[in-house]
PDB file of C-alpha atoms and ligand atoms in Angstrom:
ATOM      1  CA  MET V 792     -35.505 -15.795  46.229  1.00 79.00           C
ATOM      2  CA  GLN V 793     -38.718 -17.638  45.326  1.00 86.00           C
ATOM      3  CA  PRO V 794     -40.901 -18.842  48.186  1.00 93.00           C
ATOM      4  CA  SER V 795     -41.492 -22.595  48.339  1.00 94.00           C
ATOM      5  CA  ARG V 796     -44.849 -24.343  47.860  1.00 96.00           C
ATOM      6  CA  GLU V 797     -45.141 -24.750  51.636  1.00 97.00           C
ATOM      7  CA  PHE V 798     -45.318 -20.952  51.979  1.00 97.00           C
ATOM      8  CA  PHE V 799     -48.435 -20.917  49.793  1.00 97.00           C
ATOM      9  CA  ASP V 800     -49.914 -23.901  51.639  1.00 97.00           C
ATOM     10  CA  LEU V 801     -49.571 -22.007  54.912  1.00 97.00           C
ATOM     11  CA  GLN V 802     -51.569 -19.128  53.449  1.00 97.00           C
ATOM     12  CA  LEU V 803     -54.269 -21.417  51.994  1.00 97.00           C
ATOM     13  CA  ARG V 804     -54.681 -23.002  55.404  1.00 96.00           C
ATOM     14  CA  PHE V 805     -54.999 -19.574  57.037  1.00 97.00           C
ATOM     15  CA  ALA V 806     -57.533 -18.360  54.441  1.00 97.00           C
ATOM     16  CA  ASP V 807     -59.620 -21.467  55.015  1.00 96.00           C
ATOM     17  CA  ARG V 808     -59.846 -20.679  58.742  1.00 96.00           C
ATOM     18  CA  VAL V 809     -60.459 -16.959  58.101  1.00 95.00           C
ATOM     19  CA  ALA V 810     -63.339 -17.843  55.760  1.00 96.00           C
ATOM     20  CA  ALA V 811     -64.927 -20.015  58.438  1.00 95.00           C
ATOM     21  CA  LEU V 812     -64.458 -17.539  61.295  1.00 95.00           C
ATOM     22  CA  ALA V 813     -65.226 -14.288  59.461  1.00 93.00           C
ATOM     23  CA  GLY V 814     -68.008 -15.646  57.234  1.00 94.00           C
ATOM     24  CA  LEU V 815     -66.157 -14.841  54.010  1.00 95.00           C
ATOM     25  CA  SER V 816     -65.894 -16.835  50.806  1.00 95.00           C
ATOM     26  CA  PHE V 817     -62.585 -18.696  50.417  1.00 96.00           C
ATOM     27  CA  GLU V 818     -61.775 -16.423  47.445  1.00 96.00           C
ATOM     28  CA  ASP V 819     -62.313 -13.233  49.466  1.00 96.00           C
ATOM     29  CA  ALA V 820     -60.282 -14.621  52.359  1.00 97.00           C
ATOM     30  CA  LEU V 821     -57.424 -15.322  49.923  1.00 97.00           C
ATOM     31  CA  LEU V 822     -57.644 -11.822  48.470  1.00 97.00           C
ATOM     32  CA  ASP V 823     -57.880  -9.936  51.766  1.00 96.00           C
ATOM     33  CA  TYR V 824     -55.906 -12.119  54.192  1.00 97.00           C
ATOM     34  CA  THR V 825     -52.989 -13.512  52.191  1.00 97.00           C
ATOM     35  CA  ASN V 826     -50.022 -12.308  50.169  1.00 95.00           C
ATOM     36  CA  LEU V 827     -51.119 -14.228  47.040  1.00 95.00           C
ATOM     37  CA  TYR V 828     -52.309 -11.255  44.934  1.00 95.00           C
ATOM     38  CA  ILE V 829     -48.948  -9.525  45.388  1.00 92.00           C
ATOM     39  CA  ARG V 830     -47.015 -12.790  44.838  1.00 92.00           C
ATOM     40  CA  PHE V 831     -48.801 -13.279  41.497  1.00 92.00           C
ATOM     41  CA  GLY V 832     -47.292  -9.938  40.473  1.00 89.00           C
ATOM     42  CA  LEU V 833     -50.664  -8.151  40.238  1.00 91.00           C
ATOM     43  CA  GLY V 834     -49.700  -5.017  42.153  1.00 89.00           C
ATOM     44  CA  ARG V 835     -51.518  -3.665  45.185  1.00 88.00           C
ATOM     45  CA  ALA V 836     -54.970  -2.656  43.938  1.00 92.00           C
ATOM     46  CA  PHE V 837     -56.445  -5.978  45.189  1.00 94.00           C
ATOM     47  CA  ASP V 838     -59.015  -5.870  42.399  1.00 95.00           C
ATOM     48  CA  ARG V 839     -61.120  -9.042  42.507  1.00 95.00           C
ATOM     49  CA  MET V 840     -62.022  -8.423  38.831  1.00 96.00           C
ATOM     50  CA  HIS V 841     -58.373  -8.370  37.659  1.00 95.00           C
ATOM     51  CA  PRO V 842     -58.331 -10.891  34.780  1.00 94.00           C
ATOM     52  CA  VAL V 843     -55.367 -12.829  36.199  1.00 93.00           C
ATOM     53  CA  TRP V 844     -56.943 -12.987  39.670  1.00 95.00           C
ATOM     54  CA  ARG V 845     -60.227 -14.126  38.056  1.00 96.00           C
ATOM     55  CA  GLU V 846     -58.375 -16.902  36.249  1.00 95.00           C
ATOM     56  CA  TYR V 847     -56.850 -18.021  39.546  1.00 96.00           C
ATOM     57  CA  ALA V 848     -60.085 -17.772  41.563  1.00 96.00           C
ATOM     58  CA  ASP V 849     -62.249 -19.425  38.898  1.00 95.00           C
ATOM     59  CA  GLY V 850     -59.690 -22.221  38.498  1.00 95.00           C
ATOM     60  CA  LEU V 851     -59.623 -22.702  42.259  1.00 95.00           C
ATOM     61  CA  ARG V 852     -63.355 -23.318  42.318  1.00 93.00           C
ATOM     62  CA  THR V 853     -63.026 -26.298  39.985  1.00 92.00           C
ATOM     63  CA  ALA V 854     -59.589 -27.522  41.141  1.00 93.00           C
ATOM     64  CA  ASP V 855     -59.374 -30.894  42.918  1.00 92.00           C
ATOM     65  CA  ASP V 856     -56.331 -29.746  44.852  1.00 95.00           C
ATOM     66  CA  ALA V 857     -56.133 -26.068  45.923  1.00 95.00           C
ATOM     67  CA  SER V 858     -52.447 -26.421  46.850  1.00 96.00           C
ATOM     68  CA  ALA V 859     -51.428 -27.891  43.466  1.00 96.00           C
ATOM     69  CA  TRP V 860     -53.481 -25.292  41.532  1.00 96.00           C
ATOM     70  CA  THR V 861     -52.058 -22.380  43.540  1.00 96.00           C
ATOM     71  CA  TRP V 862     -48.494 -23.605  43.128  1.00 95.00           C
ATOM     72  CA  HIS V 863     -48.977 -24.166  39.381  1.00 93.00           C
ATOM     73  CA  PHE V 864     -50.518 -20.707  39.036  1.00 93.00           C
ATOM     74  CA  TYR V 865     -47.690 -19.026  40.964  1.00 93.00           C
ATOM     75  CA  GLN V 866     -45.070 -20.698  38.803  1.00 90.00           C
ATOM     76  CA  THR V 867     -46.883 -19.437  35.716  1.00 87.00           C
ATOM     77  CA  TYR V 868     -47.414 -15.843  36.845  1.00 79.00           C
ATOM     78  CA  ALA V 869     -44.845 -15.075  39.519  1.00 73.00           C
ATOM     79  CA  HIS V 870     -42.741 -12.036  39.046  1.00 66.00           C
ATOM     80  CA  GLU V 871     -41.270  -9.635  41.529  1.00 63.00           C
ATOM     81  CA  THR V 872     -43.143  -6.359  41.837  1.00 64.00           C
ATOM     82  CA  PRO V 873     -41.204  -3.589  43.486  1.00 62.00           C
ATOM     83  CA  PRO V 874     -42.749  -1.845  46.509  1.00 64.00           C
ATOM     84  CA  PRO V 875     -44.898   1.173  45.570  1.00 64.00           C
ATOM     85  CA  HIS V 876     -42.851   4.293  44.698  1.00 67.00           C
ATOM     86  CA  ALA V 877     -39.544   2.362  44.805  1.00 71.00           C
ATOM     87  CA  ALA V 878     -36.693   4.857  44.522  1.00 78.00           C
ATOM     88  CA  GLY V 879     -33.428   2.961  45.002  1.00 87.00           C
ATOM     89  CA  THR V 880     -31.974  -0.491  45.764  1.00 92.00           C
ATOM     90  CA  PHE V 881     -28.785  -1.027  47.793  1.00 96.00           C
ATOM     91  CA  GLY V 882     -28.117  -4.756  48.240  1.00 96.00           C
ATOM     92  CA  CYS V 883     -30.764  -6.113  50.613  1.00 96.00           C
ATOM     93  CA  PHE V 884     -32.282  -2.667  51.218  1.00 97.00           C
ATOM     94  CA  LYS V 885     -34.645  -0.569  49.161  1.00 94.00           C
ATOM     95  CA  TYR V 886     -36.275   2.704  49.899  1.00 96.00           C
ATOM     96  CA  ALA V 887     -39.504   4.098  48.557  1.00 93.00           C
ATOM     97  CA  ASP V 888     -40.863   7.639  48.424  1.00 92.00           C
ATOM     98  CA  GLU V 889     -43.752   7.603  50.859  1.00 91.00           C
ATOM     99  CA  SER V 890     -44.384  11.337  50.659  1.00 93.00           C
ATOM    100  CA  ASP V 891     -42.367  14.429  49.874  1.00 92.00           C
ATOM    101  CA  ASP V 892     -40.414  14.377  53.126  1.00 96.00           C
ATOM    102  CA  LEU V 893     -40.731  10.706  54.153  1.00 97.00           C
ATOM    103  CA  ILE V 894     -39.005   7.588  52.832  1.00 97.00           C
ATOM    104  CA  ARG V 895     -39.865   3.988  53.719  1.00 96.00           C
ATOM    105  CA  LEU V 896     -37.289   1.191  54.109  1.00 97.00           C
ATOM    106  CA  HIS V 897     -37.755  -2.341  52.721  1.00 95.00           C
ATOM    107  CA  PHE V 898     -35.613  -5.477  53.090  1.00 95.00           C
ATOM    108  CA  GLN V 899     -35.261  -8.506  50.866  1.00 93.00           C
ATOM    109  CA  TYR V 900     -32.514 -11.147  50.681  1.00 94.00           C
ATOM    110  CA  ALA V 901     -29.878 -10.214  48.083  1.00 94.00           C
ATOM    111  CA  ASP V 902     -26.548 -11.221  49.645  1.00 95.00           C
ATOM    112  CA  PRO V 903     -24.176 -12.408  46.894  1.00 93.00           C
ATOM    113  CA  THR V 904     -22.359 -14.780  49.294  1.00 95.00           C
ATOM    114  CA  GLY V 905     -25.442 -16.845  50.180  1.00 94.00           C
ATOM    115  CA  ALA V 906     -24.679 -16.313  53.883  1.00 95.00           C
ATOM    116  CA  ALA V 907     -27.278 -15.609  56.588  1.00 95.00           C
ATOM    117  CA  ALA V 908     -28.382 -12.039  55.867  1.00 95.00           C
ATOM    118  CA  LEU V 909     -28.447 -10.906  59.463  1.00 97.00           C
ATOM    119  CA  GLY V 910     -25.538 -12.901  60.882  1.00 96.00           C
ATOM    120  CA  ILE V 911     -22.705 -11.018  62.578  1.00 97.00           C
ATOM    121  CA  GLU V 912     -20.340 -11.892  59.688  1.00 97.00           C
ATOM    122  CA  ARG V 913     -22.516  -9.990  57.224  1.00 97.00           C
ATOM    123  CA  MET V 914     -23.196  -7.036  59.504  1.00 98.00           C
ATOM    124  CA  PRO V 915     -20.474  -4.891  57.828  1.00 98.00           C
ATOM    125  CA  ALA V 916     -22.010  -5.625  54.421  1.00 98.00           C
ATOM    126  CA  ARG V 917     -25.513  -4.641  55.627  1.00 98.00           C
ATOM    127  CA  LEU V 918     -24.149  -1.438  57.220  1.00 98.00           C
ATOM    128  CA  ALA V 919     -22.314  -0.606  53.977  1.00 98.00           C
ATOM    129  CA  GLU V 920     -25.595  -1.002  52.077  1.00 98.00           C
ATOM    130  CA  LEU V 921     -27.396   1.337  54.463  1.00 98.00           C
ATOM    131  CA  HIS V 922     -24.529   3.815  54.247  1.00 98.00           C
ATOM    132  CA  ALA V 923     -24.848   3.826  50.437  1.00 97.00           C
ATOM    133  CA  LEU V 924     -28.624   4.180  50.712  1.00 97.00           C
ATOM    134  CA  PHE V 925     -28.411   7.221  52.984  1.00 97.00           C
ATOM    135  CA  VAL V 926     -25.653   8.811  50.867  1.00 97.00           C
ATOM    136  CA  HIS V 927     -28.076   8.483  47.959  1.00 96.00           C
ATOM    137  CA  VAL V 928     -30.917  10.028  49.969  1.00 96.00           C
ATOM    138  CA  ALA V 929     -28.718  12.906  51.184  1.00 96.00           C
ATOM    139  CA  HIS V 930     -27.621  13.776  47.653  1.00 95.00           C
ATOM    140  CA  ASN V 931     -30.745  13.026  45.648  1.00 94.00           C
ATOM    141  CA  ARG V 932     -33.582  13.680  48.032  1.00 94.00           C
ATOM    142  CA  PRO V 933     -32.563  16.634  50.214  1.00 93.00           C
ATOM    143  CA  GLN V 934     -36.191  17.323  51.178  1.00 95.00           C
ATOM    144  CA  THR V 935     -36.274  14.056  53.184  1.00 97.00           C
ATOM    145  CA  ARG V 936     -36.967  14.654  56.863  1.00 97.00           C
ATOM    146  CA  CYS V 937     -38.130  11.268  58.151  1.00 98.00           C
ATOM    147  CA  VAL V 938     -37.542   7.546  57.671  1.00 98.00           C
ATOM    148  CA  ALA V 939     -40.200   4.907  58.335  1.00 98.00           C
ATOM    149  CA  GLY V 940     -40.348   1.120  58.314  1.00 97.00           C
ATOM    150  CA  THR V 941     -42.815  -1.623  59.189  1.00 95.00           C
ATOM    151  CA  SER V 942     -41.732  -5.232  59.574  1.00 94.00           C
ATOM    152  CA  TRP V 943     -41.540  -8.362  61.696  1.00 95.00           C
ATOM    153  CA  LEU V 944     -37.751  -8.019  61.232  1.00 97.00           C
ATOM    154  CA  TYR V 945     -37.528  -5.292  63.899  1.00 97.00           C
ATOM    155  CA  HIS V 946     -37.849  -8.043  66.526  1.00 97.00           C
ATOM    156  CA  LEU V 947     -34.499  -9.564  65.491  1.00 97.00           C
ATOM    157  CA  THR V 948     -31.243  -8.470  67.115  1.00 97.00           C
ATOM    158  CA  GLY V 949     -29.424  -8.982  63.825  1.00 98.00           C
ATOM    159  CA  TYR V 950     -31.717  -6.430  62.172  1.00 98.00           C
ATOM    160  CA  ARG V 951     -32.104  -3.966  65.040  1.00 98.00           C
ATOM    161  CA  ARG V 952     -28.355  -3.454  65.380  1.00 98.00           C
ATOM    162  CA  LEU V 953     -28.313  -1.888  61.894  1.00 98.00           C
ATOM    163  CA  PHE V 954     -30.376   1.141  62.982  1.00 98.00           C
ATOM    164  CA  PRO V 955     -30.071   4.164  65.297  1.00 98.00           C
ATOM    165  CA  ASP V 956     -31.550   4.133  68.814  1.00 98.00           C
ATOM    166  CA  ALA V 957     -34.018   6.949  68.084  1.00 98.00           C
ATOM    167  CA  TYR V 958     -35.584   4.827  65.339  1.00 98.00           C
ATOM    168  CA  LEU V 959     -35.699   1.643  67.453  1.00 98.00           C
ATOM    169  CA  ALA V 960     -37.211   3.562  70.377  1.00 98.00           C
ATOM    170  CA  SER V 961     -40.165   4.617  68.206  1.00 98.00           C
ATOM    171  CA  ALA V 962     -41.356   1.016  67.618  1.00 98.00           C
ATOM    172  CA  THR V 963     -45.064   0.317  68.091  1.00 97.00           C
ATOM    173  CA  VAL V 964     -47.078  -2.739  67.067  1.00 95.00           C
ATOM    174  CA  ALA V 965     -48.601  -2.180  63.635  1.00 92.00           C
ATOM    175  CA  PRO V 966     -52.177  -3.211  62.871  1.00 86.00           C
ATOM    176  CA  ALA V 967     -52.133  -6.618  61.142  1.00 81.00           C
ATOM    177  CA  ARG V 968     -51.420  -6.235  57.413  1.00 86.00           C
ATOM    178  CA  PHE V 969     -52.604  -9.616  56.267  1.00 95.00           C
ATOM    179  CA  ARG V 970     -51.726  -9.032  52.611  1.00 94.00           C
ATOM    180  CA  ASN V 971     -48.121  -8.006  53.139  1.00 90.00           C
ATOM    181  CA  MET V 972     -44.643  -9.437  53.556  1.00 88.00           C
ATOM    182  CA  PRO V 973     -43.954  -7.385  56.720  1.00 85.00           C
ATOM    183  CA  LEU V 974     -46.238 -10.031  58.271  1.00 92.00           C
ATOM    184  CA  TRP V 975     -45.836 -13.186  56.132  1.00 95.00           C
ATOM    185  CA  GLY V 976     -42.065 -12.816  55.609  1.00 94.00           C
ATOM    186  CA  GLN V 977     -41.418 -14.193  59.110  1.00 96.00           C
ATOM    187  CA  PHE V 978     -42.163 -17.721  57.852  1.00 97.00           C
ATOM    188  CA  LEU V 979     -39.390 -17.714  55.234  1.00 96.00           C
ATOM    189  CA  ASP V 980     -35.671 -18.250  55.373  1.00 94.00           C
ATOM    190  CA  ARG V 981     -33.289 -16.820  52.802  1.00 93.00           C
ATOM    191  CA  HIS V 982     -33.743 -19.852  50.512  1.00 93.00           C
ATOM    192  CA  GLY V 983     -37.499 -19.374  50.351  1.00 94.00           C
ATOM    193  CA  ASP V 984     -38.113 -22.396  52.586  1.00 96.00           C
ATOM    194  CA  VAL V 985     -40.597 -22.229  55.439  1.00 97.00           C
ATOM    195  CA  ARG V 986     -39.073 -22.009  58.920  1.00 97.00           C
ATOM    196  CA  PRO V 987     -40.408 -25.061  60.770  1.00 97.00           C
ATOM    197  CA  HIS V 988     -40.745 -23.576  64.261  1.00 97.00           C
ATOM    198  CA  PRO V 989     -42.707 -20.352  63.501  1.00 97.00           C
ATOM    199  CA  ALA V 990     -44.842 -22.264  60.975  1.00 97.00           C
ATOM    200  CA  ALA V 991     -45.738 -25.002  63.498  1.00 97.00           C
ATOM    201  CA  GLN V 992     -46.633 -22.390  66.112  1.00 97.00           C
ATOM    202  CA  PHE V 993     -48.803 -20.566  63.554  1.00 97.00           C
ATOM    203  CA  ILE V 994     -50.639 -23.719  62.444  1.00 96.00           C
ATOM    204  CA  GLU V 995     -51.371 -24.627  66.025  1.00 96.00           C
ATOM    205  CA  ARG V 996     -52.758 -21.151  66.823  1.00 96.00           C
ATOM    206  CA  VAL V 997     -54.829 -21.030  63.623  1.00 95.00           C
ATOM    207  CA  ALA V 998     -56.427 -24.362  64.543  1.00 94.00           C
ATOM    208  CA  ARG V 999     -57.296 -23.037  68.006  1.00 95.00           C
ATOM    209  CA  ALA V1000     -58.687 -19.645  66.837  1.00 94.00           C
ATOM    210  CA  THR V1001     -62.403 -19.283  67.487  1.00 94.00           C
ATOM    211  CA  HIS V1002     -63.066 -15.620  66.638  1.00 93.00           C
ATOM    212  CA  PRO V1003     -61.932 -13.222  63.877  1.00 92.00           C
ATOM    213  CA  ASP V1004     -60.222 -11.135  66.578  1.00 91.00           C
ATOM    214  CA  ASP V1005     -57.884 -14.104  67.239  1.00 92.00           C
ATOM    215  CA  LEU V1006     -56.445 -14.030  63.694  1.00 93.00           C
ATOM    216  CA  ALA V1007     -53.687 -11.429  64.066  1.00 93.00           C
ATOM    217  CA  GLY V1008     -52.457 -13.171  67.216  1.00 94.00           C
ATOM    218  CA  CYS V1009     -51.839 -16.399  65.283  1.00 95.00           C
ATOM    219  CA  PHE V1010     -48.659 -14.850  63.831  1.00 96.00           C
ATOM    220  CA  PRO V1011     -45.733 -15.409  66.210  1.00 96.00           C
ATOM    221  CA  LEU V1012     -44.239 -11.964  65.520  1.00 96.00           C
ATOM    222  CA  GLN V1013     -46.394  -8.860  65.134  1.00 94.00           C
ATOM    223  CA  PRO V1014     -44.957  -6.343  62.658  1.00 94.00           C
ATOM    224  CA  LEU V1015     -43.516  -3.238  64.291  1.00 96.00           C
ATOM    225  CA  THR V1016     -43.763   0.219  62.782  1.00 97.00           C
ATOM    226  CA  LEU V1017     -40.987   2.754  63.313  1.00 98.00           C
ATOM    227  CA  GLU V1018     -40.241   6.324  62.313  1.00 98.00           C
ATOM    228  CA  ALA V1019     -37.403   8.747  63.109  1.00 98.00           C
ATOM    229  CA  PRO V1020     -35.747  11.872  61.696  1.00 98.00           C
ATOM    230  CA  VAL V1021     -33.374  11.177  58.814  1.00 98.00           C
ATOM    231  CA  ASP V1022     -30.641  13.047  60.704  1.00 97.00           C
ATOM    232  CA  ALA V1023     -30.464  10.153  63.190  1.00 98.00           C
ATOM    233  CA  PHE V1024     -29.611   7.844  60.253  1.00 98.00           C
ATOM    234  CA  TYR V1025     -27.060  10.266  58.804  1.00 98.00           C
ATOM    235  CA  ALA V1026     -25.285  10.340  62.174  1.00 97.00           C
ATOM    236  CA  PHE V1027     -25.492   6.573  62.810  1.00 98.00           C
ATOM    237  CA  HIS V1028     -24.389   5.611  59.283  1.00 98.00           C
ATOM    238  CA  ARG V1029     -21.742   8.360  59.154  1.00 96.00           C
ATOM    239  CA  VAL V1030     -23.099  10.135  56.119  1.00 97.00           C
ATOM    240  CA  SER V1031     -21.891  13.671  55.503  1.00 91.00           C
ATOM    241  CA  VAL V1032     -24.793  15.728  54.316  1.00 86.00           C
ATOM    242  CA  PRO V1033     -24.334  18.392  51.622  1.00 81.00           C
ATOM    243  CA  GLU V1034     -25.237  21.890  52.894  1.00 78.00           C
ATOM    244  CA  ARG V1035     -29.000  22.393  52.993  1.00 72.00           C
TER     245      ARG V1035
HETATM  246  C1  COA A1192     -35.258 -11.739  56.028  1.00 50.93           C
HETATM  247  C2  COA A1192     -34.716 -13.098  55.639  1.00 50.93           C
HETATM  248  C3  COA A1192     -33.785 -12.973  54.438  1.00 50.93           C
HETATM  249  C4  COA A1192     -33.947 -13.676  56.803  1.00 50.93           C
HETATM  250  O1  COA A1192     -33.577 -14.990  56.448  1.00 50.93           O
HETATM  251  P1  COA A1192     -32.130 -15.579  56.764  1.00 50.93           P
HETATM  252  O2  COA A1192     -31.051 -14.791  56.103  1.00 50.93           O
HETATM  253  O3  COA A1192     -32.192 -17.027  56.415  1.00 50.93           O
HETATM  254  O4  COA A1192     -32.115 -15.330  58.327  1.00 50.93           O
HETATM  255  P2  COA A1192     -30.895 -15.437  59.315  1.00 50.93           P
HETATM  256  O5  COA A1192     -30.417 -16.863  59.296  1.00 50.93           O
HETATM  257  O6  COA A1192     -29.890 -14.376  59.040  1.00 50.93           O
HETATM  258  O7  COA A1192     -31.659 -15.148  60.689  1.00 50.93           O
HETATM  259  C5  COA A1192     -31.225 -14.148  61.554  1.00 50.93           C
HETATM  260  C6  COA A1192     -31.616 -14.501  62.974  1.00 50.93           C
HETATM  261  O8  COA A1192     -32.995 -14.287  63.119  1.00 50.93           O
HETATM  262  C7  COA A1192     -33.635 -15.441  63.581  1.00 50.93           C
HETATM  263  N1  COA A1192     -34.914 -15.557  62.916  1.00 50.93           N
HETATM  264  C8  COA A1192     -35.119 -15.537  61.602  1.00 50.93           C
HETATM  265  N2  COA A1192     -36.445 -15.667  61.360  1.00 50.93           N
HETATM  266  C9  COA A1192     -37.052 -15.761  62.541  1.00 50.93           C
HETATM  267  C10 COA A1192     -38.399 -15.883  62.960  1.00 50.93           C
HETATM  268  N3  COA A1192     -39.397 -15.973  62.078  1.00 50.93           N
HETATM  269  N4  COA A1192     -38.661 -15.926  64.271  1.00 50.93           N
HETATM  270  C11 COA A1192     -37.686 -15.839  65.164  1.00 50.93           C
HETATM  271  N5  COA A1192     -36.377 -15.707  64.846  1.00 50.93           N
HETATM  272  C12 COA A1192     -36.075 -15.675  63.560  1.00 50.93           C
HETATM  273  C13 COA A1192     -32.718 -16.576  63.197  1.00 50.93           C
HETATM  274  O9  COA A1192     -32.915 -17.691  64.022  1.00 50.93           O
HETATM  275  C14 COA A1192     -31.378 -15.935  63.362  1.00 50.93           C
HETATM  276  O10 COA A1192     -31.028 -15.926  64.733  1.00 50.93           O
HETATM  277  P3  COA A1192     -29.531 -16.254  65.213  1.00 50.93           P
HETATM  278  O11 COA A1192     -28.666 -15.207  64.531  1.00 50.93           O
HETATM  279  O12 COA A1192     -29.607 -16.112  66.700  1.00 50.93           O
HETATM  280  O13 COA A1192     -29.274 -17.642  64.717  1.00 50.93           O
HETATM  281  C15 COA A1192     -35.902 -14.075  55.293  1.00 50.93           C
HETATM  282  O14 COA A1192     -36.705 -14.214  56.440  1.00 50.93           O
HETATM  283  C16 COA A1192     -36.742 -13.581  54.164  1.00 50.93           C
HETATM  284  O15 COA A1192     -36.303 -13.526  53.018  1.00 50.93           O
HETATM  285  N6  COA A1192     -37.995 -13.228  54.454  1.00 50.93           N
HETATM  286  C17 COA A1192     -38.904 -12.711  53.428  1.00 50.93           C
HETATM  287  C18 COA A1192     -38.648 -11.240  53.156  1.00 50.93           C
HETATM  288  C19 COA A1192     -39.085 -10.374  54.292  1.00 50.93           C
HETATM  289  O16 COA A1192     -39.718 -10.795  55.246  1.00 50.93           O
HETATM  290  N7  COA A1192     -38.722  -9.102  54.165  1.00 50.93           N
HETATM  291  C20 COA A1192     -39.173  -8.120  55.076  1.00 50.93           C
HETATM  292  C21 COA A1192     -40.431  -7.572  54.577  1.00 50.93           C
HETATM  293  S1  COA A1192     -40.688  -6.008  55.356  1.00 50.93           S
END
């Protein structure tokens, strides 16, 4: 799934407001408050001297139309970069090795039918993917003790019903991660198009923001962060664990 041009426009608009409110240059606001660096496939070092980022930022300074330049640049450089320490992919789910005993869950649209990822019809498919993921963890990563996740998705019933109660009960609001998809992903549908309602709400709040402290609250859904023992997942997803 490739995000549409509107997704980039939304981020340019936000960076413009951030620059004005926080006293940053437009370039620094783009680097620190948008998902562009990651979308250009540059990793997660957020190095303002990265040659590809320099080419983008220098081009932006002379571009007549920031939206057209950004979209052109994305189409030239875009490639998917896996999350850090990616360990396995199971349909829409991935997990990454966060530390020796902790794995982190990630979600990205990859349903072969094209159907709504979190609709009730596809719930068995999503549960089967999580079952396969935790079978893999049980057999290949026996030292795992905990599972963590951070996303806007934990607000959605269609996502929450895929996880055990102990995990859901641990949810707390995460500090705003302005560079990451756990925040920006809420504006996209599975086709990469911008969802009109959350985007309109966001634009309206961004226009009304008067202080840097208002910025996180412009996003309709705040990412939630969750963590629970892996045994809760083994039980919920009916995974038999080899003897430890
Ligand atoms: C996750 C993703 C695939 C969901 O898109 P989708 O398959 O088109 O979504 P669905 O149609 O299945 O939506 C599921 C439900 O959530 C609701 N929903 C989706 N996005 C929403 C949002 N931003 N705000 C409120 N509700 C939302 C839908 O209205 C739907 O509700 P319903 O079942 O009552 O109709 C899409 O948002 C995406 O690709 N985002 C980018 C990746 C991402 O954010 N990953 C997580 C990073 S941690």
